Coordinates of C-alpha atoms in Angstrom, one line a residue:
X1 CA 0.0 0.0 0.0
X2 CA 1.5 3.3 -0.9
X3 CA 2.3 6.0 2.1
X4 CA -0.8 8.4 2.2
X5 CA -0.9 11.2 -0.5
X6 CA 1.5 9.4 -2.5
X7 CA 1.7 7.6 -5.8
X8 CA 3.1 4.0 -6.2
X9 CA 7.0 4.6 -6.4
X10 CA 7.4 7.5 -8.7
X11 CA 11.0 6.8 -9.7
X12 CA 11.3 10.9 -10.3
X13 CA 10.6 10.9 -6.1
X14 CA 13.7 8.2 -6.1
X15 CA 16.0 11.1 -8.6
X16 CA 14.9 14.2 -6.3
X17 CA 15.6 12.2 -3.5
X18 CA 18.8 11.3 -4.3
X19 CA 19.6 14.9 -5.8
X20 CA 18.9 16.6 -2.4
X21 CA 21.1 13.9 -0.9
X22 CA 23.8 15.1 -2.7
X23 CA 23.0 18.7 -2.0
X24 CA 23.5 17.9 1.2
X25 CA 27.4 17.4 1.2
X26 CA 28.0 20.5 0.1
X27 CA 27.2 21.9 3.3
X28 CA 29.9 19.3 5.0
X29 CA 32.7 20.3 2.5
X30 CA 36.0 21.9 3.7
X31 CA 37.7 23.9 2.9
X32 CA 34.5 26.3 2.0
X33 CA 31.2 24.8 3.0
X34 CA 28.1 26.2 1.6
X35 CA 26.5 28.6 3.7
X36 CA 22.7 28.0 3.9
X37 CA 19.6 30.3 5.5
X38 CA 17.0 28.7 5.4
X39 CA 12.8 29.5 6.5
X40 CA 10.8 26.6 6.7
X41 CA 7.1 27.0 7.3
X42 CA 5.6 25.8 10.1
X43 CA 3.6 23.5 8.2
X44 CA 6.6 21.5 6.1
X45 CA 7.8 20.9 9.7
X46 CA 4.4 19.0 10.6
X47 CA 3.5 17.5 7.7
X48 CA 4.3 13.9 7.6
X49 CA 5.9 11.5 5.0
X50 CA 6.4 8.2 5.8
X51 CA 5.2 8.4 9.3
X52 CA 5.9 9.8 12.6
X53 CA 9.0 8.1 13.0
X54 CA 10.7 9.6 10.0
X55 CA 9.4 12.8 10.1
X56 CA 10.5 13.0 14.1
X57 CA 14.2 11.7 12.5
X58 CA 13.9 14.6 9.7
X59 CA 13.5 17.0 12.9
X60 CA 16.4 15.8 14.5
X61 CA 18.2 16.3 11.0
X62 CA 17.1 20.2 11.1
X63 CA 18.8 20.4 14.5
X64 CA 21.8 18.4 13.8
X65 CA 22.3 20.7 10.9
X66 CA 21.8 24.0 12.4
X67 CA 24.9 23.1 14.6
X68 CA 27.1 23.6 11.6
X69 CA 28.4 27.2 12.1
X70 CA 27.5 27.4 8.1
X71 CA 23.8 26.9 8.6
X72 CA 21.0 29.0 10.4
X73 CA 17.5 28.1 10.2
X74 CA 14.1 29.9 10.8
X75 CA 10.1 28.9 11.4
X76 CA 8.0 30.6 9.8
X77 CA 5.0 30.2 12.6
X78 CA 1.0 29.6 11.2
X79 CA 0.9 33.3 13.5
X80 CA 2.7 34.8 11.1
X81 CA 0.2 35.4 8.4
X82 CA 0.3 35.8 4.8
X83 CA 3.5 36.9 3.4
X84 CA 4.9 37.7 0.2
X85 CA 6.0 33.8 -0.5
X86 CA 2.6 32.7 0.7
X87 CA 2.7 31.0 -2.9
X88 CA 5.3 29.4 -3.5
X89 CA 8.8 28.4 -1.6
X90 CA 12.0 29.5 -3.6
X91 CA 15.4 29.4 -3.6
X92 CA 17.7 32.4 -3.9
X93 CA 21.7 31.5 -4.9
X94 CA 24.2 33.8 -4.7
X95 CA 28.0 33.2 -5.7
X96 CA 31.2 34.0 -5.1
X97 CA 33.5 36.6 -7.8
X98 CA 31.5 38.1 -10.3
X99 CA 28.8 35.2 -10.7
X100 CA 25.2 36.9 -11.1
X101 CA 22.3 35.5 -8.1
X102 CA 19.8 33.2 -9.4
X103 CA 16.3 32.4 -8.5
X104 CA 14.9 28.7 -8.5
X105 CA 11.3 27.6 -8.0
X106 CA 10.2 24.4 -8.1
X107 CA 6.7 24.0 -9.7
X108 CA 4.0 21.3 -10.9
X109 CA 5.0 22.0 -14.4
X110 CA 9.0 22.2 -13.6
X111 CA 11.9 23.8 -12.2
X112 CA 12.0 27.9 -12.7
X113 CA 15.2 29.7 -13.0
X114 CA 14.9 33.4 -12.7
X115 CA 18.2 35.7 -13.7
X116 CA 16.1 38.8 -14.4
X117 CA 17.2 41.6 -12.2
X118 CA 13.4 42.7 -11.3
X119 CA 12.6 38.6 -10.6
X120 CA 15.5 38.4 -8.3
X121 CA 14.2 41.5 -6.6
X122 CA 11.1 40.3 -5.8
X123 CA 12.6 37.4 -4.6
X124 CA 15.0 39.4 -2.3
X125 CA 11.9 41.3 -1.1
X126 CA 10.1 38.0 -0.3
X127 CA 13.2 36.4 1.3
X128 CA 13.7 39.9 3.7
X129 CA 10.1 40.0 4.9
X130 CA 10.2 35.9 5.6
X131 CA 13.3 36.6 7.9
X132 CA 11.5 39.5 9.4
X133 CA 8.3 37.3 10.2
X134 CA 10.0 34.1 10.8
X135 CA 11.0 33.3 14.5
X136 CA 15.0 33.7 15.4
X137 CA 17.4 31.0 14.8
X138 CA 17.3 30.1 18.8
X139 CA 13.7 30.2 19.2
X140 CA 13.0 28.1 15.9
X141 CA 15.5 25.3 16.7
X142 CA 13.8 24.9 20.3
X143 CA 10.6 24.9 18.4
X144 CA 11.7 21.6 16.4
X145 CA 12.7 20.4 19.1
X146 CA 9.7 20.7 20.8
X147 CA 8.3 19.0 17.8
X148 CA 10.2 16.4 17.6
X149 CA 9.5 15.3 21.2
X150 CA 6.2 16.0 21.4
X151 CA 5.1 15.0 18.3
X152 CA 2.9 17.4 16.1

């Protein structure tokens, strides 16, 4: 029987998978680890997929990571509201040297890469209200925590 709200193995779920696996060691990498901020919304941290038990290991994941002086993560509580990414999660890159930023989205239809100046400032906008609205790095890792050992 497949987990709830999923399809019988979708081997693209095996290649994203496998793709943010990969993603991951970047972050683990010396001599210059990646430096990641990341917002997660209140609801991707409650939502399960797979079961209690993985998403309470996912949890401890979050918390294991923000450890790494390289990575700092924020909840973005219910409380907060709307917001100007209330549509959509993105990604924004930036690069070292003279490399331009670039804007990802993941969509339905397909992955969205955005160069445009007035895209990536949108995105900037959206990404400076969502820190501004999202709990601090301290509070949000006791949150998970809290989530993780309670349950959701």
């Amino acid at each position: 029987m497949p987990a709830r709200g999923r399809s019988p193995r979708d081997p693209r779920v095996d290649q994203r998978v496998a793709a943010r696996m990969t993603r991951q060691e970047v972050l683990h990498r010396q001599p210059n680890p990646l430096r990641m901020h990341a917002i997660l919304s209140e609801a991707s941290l409650r939502t399960e997929v797979g079961g209690p038990d993985v998403l309470r290991e996912q949890l401890d994941h979050l918390v294991a990571a923000s450890r790494l002086p390289n990575v700092t993560i924020q909840v973005l509580r219910f409380e907060a509201g709307a917001h100007l990414a209330d549509s959509s999660g993105f990604v924004l890159l930036s690069f070292e040297q003279d490399e331009p930023p670039l804007g990802y989205i993941e969509t339905l239809a397909g992955e969205l890469f955005l160069e445009l100046s007035r895209d990536l400032a949108r995105l900037s906008a959206a990404y400076d209200n969502l820190k501004m609205l999202a709990m601090s790095p301290a509070e949000s890792i006791t949150f998970i925590k809290e989530l993780s050992k309670h349950g959701t």
